[in-house]
Amino acid sequence: MRREANEGVDQLMLASVIEGAPIALAVCDASGRTVLANERCLLLLGESFELRALLESDPNALERALAGATVRTRHEWRHAADTGTRVALRVTLTPVVGGGGIEHVTAAFEDLTAAGWVVRDPEAADGGVVLRAERPFASPEDLPAVLE
């Protein structure tokens, strides 16, 4: 694939891709500060959110992504900004490689609760995750990630 580098076009293209994405998506800098987020992300997480706070299950996830790895966390329970309900989020961090190396990551947020993958059982002693048996998983690899 051939591509000419043009920073202005790259920024416009990135913003367009982020805004048009069908999932909650953000670009964060090395400190975890959000520099760009689409409407779905803002509805789910609110106008200001701290990426590191959303990575409690994997506190080194941002550093690993900045080192070049794609990182997929296990689910984290959070309150959705738009509805206030508890949702199970899974975060996938992908490094963004630019002229100066990796200085940003994209953060894709999957709402596993809205997708029907998991529900929270308020009666469980630990408030644990219950799988929805009537809904098949996309692949066997996804099952342990939900259960962790």
Coordinates of N, CA and C in Angstrom, one line a residue:
M1 N 0.8 -1.2 0.0 CA 0.0 0.0 0.0 C 0.9 1.2 0.0
R2 N 0.6 2.2 -0.8 CA 1.4 3.4 -0.9 C 0.5 4.5 -0.3
R3 N 1.2 5.3 0.5 CA 0.5 6.4 1.2 C 1.5 7.6 1.4
E4 N 1.1 8.8 1.0 CA 1.9 9.9 1.2 C 1.5 10.5 2.6
A5 N 2.6 10.9 3.3 CA 2.4 11.5 4.6 C 1.9 13.0 4.5
N6 N 0.8 13.3 5.1 CA 0.3 14.6 5.2 C -0.4 14.8 6.5
E7 N 0.2 15.5 7.4 CA -0.3 15.5 8.8 C -1.7 16.1 8.9
G8 N -2.0 17.1 8.1 CA -3.3 17.7 8.2 C -4.4 16.7 7.7
V9 N -4.1 16.0 6.6 CA -5.1 15.0 6.1 C -5.2 13.9 7.0
D10 N -4.1 13.4 7.6 CA -4.1 12.3 8.6 C -5.0 12.7 9.8
Q11 N -4.9 13.9 10.3 CA -5.7 14.3 11.5 C -7.1 14.4 11.1
L12 N -7.5 14.9 9.9 CA -8.8 15.0 9.5 C -9.4 13.6 9.3
M13 N -8.6 12.7 8.7 CA -9.0 11.3 8.4 C -9.3 10.6 9.8
L14 N -8.4 10.7 10.7 CA -8.5 10.1 12.0 C -9.8 10.6 12.7
A15 N -10.0 11.9 12.7 CA -11.2 12.4 13.4 C -12.5 11.9 12.7
S16 N -12.5 11.7 11.4 CA -13.6 11.2 10.7 C -13.9 9.8 11.0
V17 N -12.8 9.0 11.1 CA -12.9 7.6 11.4 C -13.4 7.4 12.8
I18 N -12.9 8.1 13.7 CA -13.3 8.0 15.1 C -14.8 8.4 15.3
E19 N -15.2 9.5 14.7 CA -16.6 10.0 14.9 C -17.5 9.0 14.2
G20 N -17.2 8.4 13.1 CA -18.1 7.5 12.4 C -18.1 6.1 12.9
A21 N -17.2 5.8 13.8 CA -17.1 4.4 14.3 C -18.4 4.0 15.0
P22 N -18.9 2.7 14.8 CA -20.1 2.2 15.4 C -20.0 1.8 16.9
I23 N -18.8 2.0 17.4 CA -18.5 1.7 18.8 C -18.0 2.9 19.6
A24 N -18.0 2.9 20.9 CA -17.4 4.0 21.7 C -15.9 3.9 21.5
L25 N -15.3 5.0 21.0 CA -13.9 5.0 20.6 C -13.3 6.4 21.0
A26 N -12.0 6.3 21.5 CA -11.3 7.5 21.9 C -9.8 7.4 21.5
V27 N -9.2 8.5 21.4 CA -7.7 8.5 21.3 C -7.2 9.2 22.5
C28 N -6.2 8.6 23.2 CA -5.6 9.1 24.4 C -4.1 9.3 24.3
D29 N -3.6 10.2 25.0 CA -2.1 10.4 24.9 C -1.5 9.5 26.0
A30 N -0.1 9.7 26.1 CA 0.6 8.8 26.9 C 0.3 8.9 28.4
S31 N -0.3 10.0 28.8 CA -0.7 10.1 30.2 C -2.1 9.5 30.5
G32 N -2.8 9.1 29.4 CA -4.2 8.6 29.5 C -5.2 9.7 29.3
R33 N -4.8 10.9 29.0 CA -5.8 12.0 28.8 C -6.4 11.8 27.4
T34 N -7.7 12.0 27.4 CA -8.5 11.9 26.1 C -8.2 13.1 25.3
V35 N -7.8 12.9 24.0 CA -7.6 14.0 23.1 C -8.7 14.0 22.0
L36 N -9.4 12.9 21.8 CA -10.4 12.8 20.8 C -11.3 11.7 21.2
A37 N -12.6 11.9 21.2 CA -13.6 10.9 21.5 C -14.9 11.1 20.7
N38 N -15.5 10.0 20.3 CA -16.7 10.1 19.5 C -17.9 10.2 20.4
E39 N -19.0 10.5 19.8 CA -20.3 10.7 20.5 C -20.7 9.5 21.4
R40 N -20.5 8.3 20.8 CA -20.9 7.1 21.5 C -20.0 7.0 22.8
C41 N -18.8 7.3 22.7 CA -17.9 7.3 23.9 C -18.3 8.3 24.9
L42 N -18.7 9.5 24.5 CA -19.1 10.5 25.5 C -20.4 10.2 26.1
L43 N -21.3 9.5 25.4 CA -22.6 9.1 26.0 C -22.4 8.0 27.0
L44 N -21.4 7.1 26.7 CA -21.2 6.0 27.6 C -20.4 6.4 28.9
L45 N -19.3 7.2 28.6 CA -18.4 7.5 29.7 C -18.4 8.9 30.3
G46 N -19.2 9.8 29.6 CA -19.2 11.2 30.0 C -18.2 12.1 29.3
E47 N -18.4 13.4 29.6 CA -17.6 14.4 28.9 C -16.1 14.3 29.3
S48 N -15.9 14.0 30.6 CA -14.5 13.8 31.0 C -14.3 12.5 31.7
F49 N -13.4 11.7 31.2 CA -13.2 10.4 31.9 C -11.7 10.2 31.9
E50 N -11.2 9.4 32.8 CA -9.8 9.1 33.0 C -9.6 7.7 32.5
L51 N -8.8 7.5 31.5 CA -8.6 6.2 30.9 C -8.0 5.2 32.0
R52 N -7.0 5.7 32.7 CA -6.4 4.8 33.7 C -7.4 4.3 34.7
A53 N -8.4 5.1 35.1 CA -9.4 4.7 36.0 C -10.3 3.6 35.5
L54 N -10.3 3.5 34.1 CA -11.1 2.4 33.5 C -10.3 1.2 33.3
L55 N -9.1 1.2 33.7 CA -8.2 0.0 33.5 C -7.8 -0.6 34.8
E56 N -8.7 -0.7 35.8 CA -8.3 -1.2 37.1 C -7.9 -2.6 37.1
S57 N -8.5 -3.4 36.2 CA -8.1 -4.9 36.2 C -6.8 -5.1 35.5
D58 N -6.2 -4.1 34.9 CA -4.9 -4.2 34.2 C -4.2 -2.8 34.3
P59 N -3.6 -2.5 35.4 CA -3.1 -1.2 35.6 C -1.9 -0.8 34.7
N60 N -1.3 -1.8 34.0 CA -0.1 -1.6 33.1 C -0.6 -1.6 31.7
A61 N -1.9 -1.7 31.4 CA -2.3 -1.8 30.0 C -1.9 -0.6 29.2
L62 N -2.0 0.6 29.7 CA -1.6 1.7 28.8 C -0.1 1.7 28.5
E63 N 0.7 1.4 29.4 CA 2.1 1.3 29.2 C 2.5 0.2 28.2
R64 N 1.8 -0.9 28.2 CA 2.0 -2.0 27.3 C 1.6 -1.6 25.9
A65 N 0.5 -0.8 25.8 CA 0.0 -0.3 24.5 C 1.0 0.7 23.9
L66 N 1.5 1.6 24.8 CA 2.5 2.6 24.3 C 3.8 1.9 23.9
A67 N 4.0 0.7 24.4 CA 5.2 -0.1 24.0 C 5.0 -0.8 22.7
G68 N 3.7 -0.8 22.2 CA 3.5 -1.4 20.9 C 2.5 -2.6 20.9
A69 N 2.0 -3.0 22.0 CA 1.1 -4.1 22.1 C -0.3 -3.7 22.0
T70 N -1.1 -4.6 21.4 CA -2.6 -4.4 21.4 C -3.1 -5.1 22.7
V71 N -3.8 -4.3 23.6 CA -4.2 -4.9 24.9 C -5.7 -4.9 25.0
R72 N -6.2 -6.1 25.4 CA -7.6 -6.2 25.6 C -7.9 -6.6 27.1
T73 N -8.6 -5.8 27.8 CA -8.8 -6.0 29.2 C -10.0 -6.9 29.4
R74 N -10.0 -7.5 30.6 CA -11.2 -8.2 31.0 C -12.3 -7.1 31.3
H75 N -13.5 -7.5 31.7 CA -14.5 -6.6 31.9 C -14.3 -5.7 33.1
E76 N -14.8 -4.5 33.1 CA -14.8 -3.6 34.3 C -16.2 -3.1 34.4
W77 N -16.7 -3.1 35.7 CA -18.1 -2.6 35.9 C -18.0 -1.1 36.1
R78 N -18.8 -0.3 35.4 CA -18.8 1.1 35.4 C -20.3 1.6 35.3
H79 N -20.5 2.8 35.7 CA -21.8 3.4 35.6 C -21.8 4.1 34.2
A80 N -22.8 3.9 33.4 CA -22.9 4.5 32.1 C -23.3 6.0 32.3
A81 N -22.7 6.9 31.7 CA -22.9 8.3 31.9 C -24.3 8.7 31.4
D82 N -24.8 8.1 30.4 CA -26.1 8.5 29.8 C -27.3 8.0 30.6
T83 N -27.2 6.8 31.2 CA -28.3 6.2 31.8 C -28.1 6.0 33.3
G84 N -26.8 6.0 33.8 CA -26.5 5.8 35.2 C -26.5 4.3 35.6
T85 N -26.8 3.4 34.7 CA -26.9 2.0 35.0 C -25.5 1.4 35.0
R86 N -25.3 0.3 35.7 CA -24.0 -0.4 35.7 C -23.8 -1.2 34.4
V87 N -22.7 -1.0 33.8 CA -22.4 -1.8 32.6 C -21.0 -2.5 32.7
A88 N -20.9 -3.6 32.0 CA -19.6 -4.3 32.0 C -18.9 -3.8 30.7
L89 N -17.8 -3.1 30.9 CA -17.0 -2.6 29.8 C -15.8 -3.5 29.6
R90 N -15.4 -3.7 28.3 CA -14.1 -4.3 28.0 C -13.4 -3.3 27.1
V91 N -12.2 -3.0 27.4 CA -11.4 -2.0 26.7 C -10.3 -2.7 25.9
T92 N -10.2 -2.2 24.6 CA -9.1 -2.7 23.8 C -8.3 -1.4 23.4
L93 N -7.0 -1.5 23.8 CA -6.1 -0.4 23.5 C -5.2 -0.8 22.3
T94 N -5.1 0.1 21.3 CA -4.2 -0.2 20.2 C -3.3 1.0 20.0
P95 N -2.0 0.7 19.8 CA -1.0 1.8 19.6 C -1.3 2.6 18.3
V96 N -1.1 3.9 18.4 CA -1.2 4.7 17.2 C 0.3 5.2 16.9
V97 N 0.8 4.7 15.7 CA 2.1 4.9 15.3 C 2.2 6.2 14.4
G98 N 3.0 7.2 14.8 CA 3.1 8.4 14.1 C 4.6 8.6 13.7
G99 N 4.9 9.8 13.2 CA 6.2 10.1 12.8 C 7.2 10.0 14.0
G100 N 6.8 10.3 15.2 CA 7.6 10.3 16.4 C 7.6 9.0 17.1
G101 N 7.0 8.0 16.6 CA 6.8 6.7 17.3 C 5.4 6.6 17.8
I102 N 5.3 5.9 18.9 CA 3.9 5.7 19.5 C 3.8 6.7 20.7
E103 N 2.9 7.7 20.4 CA 2.6 8.7 21.4 C 1.1 8.7 21.9
H104 N 0.3 7.9 21.2 CA -1.1 7.9 21.5 C -1.6 6.4 21.4
V105 N -2.7 6.1 21.9 CA -3.4 4.9 21.8 C -4.9 5.1 21.5
T106 N -5.5 4.2 20.7 CA -6.9 4.3 20.5 C -7.5 3.4 21.6
A107 N -8.6 3.8 22.2 CA -9.3 3.0 23.2 C -10.7 2.7 22.7
A108 N -11.0 1.4 22.4 CA -12.3 1.0 22.0 C -13.0 0.4 23.2
F109 N -14.2 0.8 23.5 CA -15.0 0.4 24.7 C -16.2 -0.4 24.2
E110 N -16.2 -1.7 24.6 CA -17.3 -2.6 24.3 C -18.2 -2.7 25.5
D111 N -19.5 -2.4 25.4 CA -20.5 -2.5 26.4 C -21.0 -3.9 26.4
L112 N -20.4 -4.8 27.2 CA -20.8 -6.2 27.1 C -22.2 -6.4 27.7
T113 N -22.7 -5.5 28.5 CA -24.0 -5.6 29.1 C -25.1 -5.3 28.0
A114 N -24.9 -4.2 27.2 CA -25.8 -3.9 26.2 C -25.8 -4.9 25.1
A115 N -24.7 -5.5 24.8 CA -24.6 -6.6 23.8 C -25.3 -7.9 24.2
G116 N -25.6 -8.0 25.5 CA -26.3 -9.2 26.0 C -25.3 -10.3 26.4
W117 N -24.0 -10.0 26.5 CA -23.1 -11.0 26.8 C -23.0 -11.4 28.3
V118 N -23.2 -10.3 29.1 CA -23.1 -10.6 30.5 C -24.2 -9.8 31.2
V119 N -24.7 -10.3 32.3 CA -25.6 -9.5 33.2 C -25.0 -9.6 34.6
R120 N -25.4 -8.6 35.4 CA -24.9 -8.6 36.8 C -26.0 -9.2 37.6
D121 N -25.7 -10.2 38.5 CA -26.6 -10.8 39.4 C -26.6 -10.1 40.7
P122 N -27.6 -9.2 41.0 CA -27.6 -8.5 42.3 C -27.8 -9.4 43.5
E123 N -28.3 -10.6 43.3 CA -28.5 -11.6 44.4 C -27.2 -12.3 44.7
A124 N -26.2 -12.4 43.8 CA -25.0 -13.1 44.1 C -24.2 -12.4 45.2
A125 N -23.6 -13.2 46.0 CA -22.9 -12.7 47.2 C -21.8 -11.7 46.8
D126 N -21.2 -11.9 45.7 CA -20.1 -11.0 45.2 C -20.6 -10.1 44.1
G127 N -21.9 -10.1 43.8 CA -22.3 -9.2 42.7 C -21.8 -9.7 41.4
G128 N -21.6 -11.0 41.3 CA -20.8 -11.6 40.1 C -21.5 -11.5 38.8
V129 N -20.7 -11.9 37.8 CA -21.2 -11.9 36.4 C -21.9 -13.2 36.1
V130 N -23.0 -13.1 35.4 CA -23.8 -14.2 35.0 C -23.8 -14.2 33.5
L131 N -23.5 -15.4 32.9 CA -23.6 -15.4 31.4 C -25.0 -15.7 31.0
R132 N -25.3 -15.1 29.8 CA -26.6 -15.3 29.3 C -26.5 -16.5 28.4
A133 N -27.0 -17.6 28.9 CA -26.8 -18.9 28.2 C -27.5 -18.9 26.8
E134 N -28.6 -18.1 26.7 CA -29.4 -18.2 25.5 C -28.7 -17.4 24.3
R135 N -27.6 -16.7 24.6 CA -26.9 -16.0 23.6 C -25.5 -16.7 23.4
P136 N -25.2 -17.2 22.2 CA -23.9 -17.8 21.9 C -22.8 -16.7 21.9
F137 N -21.6 -17.2 22.2 CA -20.5 -16.3 22.2 C -19.9 -16.4 20.7
A138 N -19.2 -15.3 20.3 CA -18.7 -15.2 19.0 C -17.7 -16.3 18.7
S139 N -16.9 -16.6 19.7 CA -15.9 -17.7 19.6 C -15.5 -18.2 21.0
P140 N -15.0 -19.4 21.0 CA -14.6 -19.9 22.4 C -13.6 -19.1 23.1
E141 N -12.7 -18.3 22.3 CA -11.7 -17.5 23.0 C -12.4 -16.4 23.8
D142 N -13.6 -15.9 23.4 CA -14.2 -14.8 24.1 C -14.8 -15.3 25.5
L143 N -15.1 -16.5 25.7 CA -15.7 -17.0 26.9 C -14.8 -16.7 28.1
P144 N -13.5 -17.1 28.2 CA -12.7 -16.8 29.4 C -12.6 -15.3 29.7
A145 N -12.5 -14.5 28.6 CA -12.4 -13.0 28.9 C -13.6 -12.4 29.6
V146 N -14.7 -13.0 29.4 CA -15.9 -12.5 30.0 C -16.0 -13.0 31.5
L147 N -15.5 -14.2 31.7 CA -15.6 -14.8 33.0 C -14.5 -14.4 34.0
E148 N -13.4 -13.8 33.5 CA -12.3 -13.4 34.4 C -12.7 -12.4 35.4

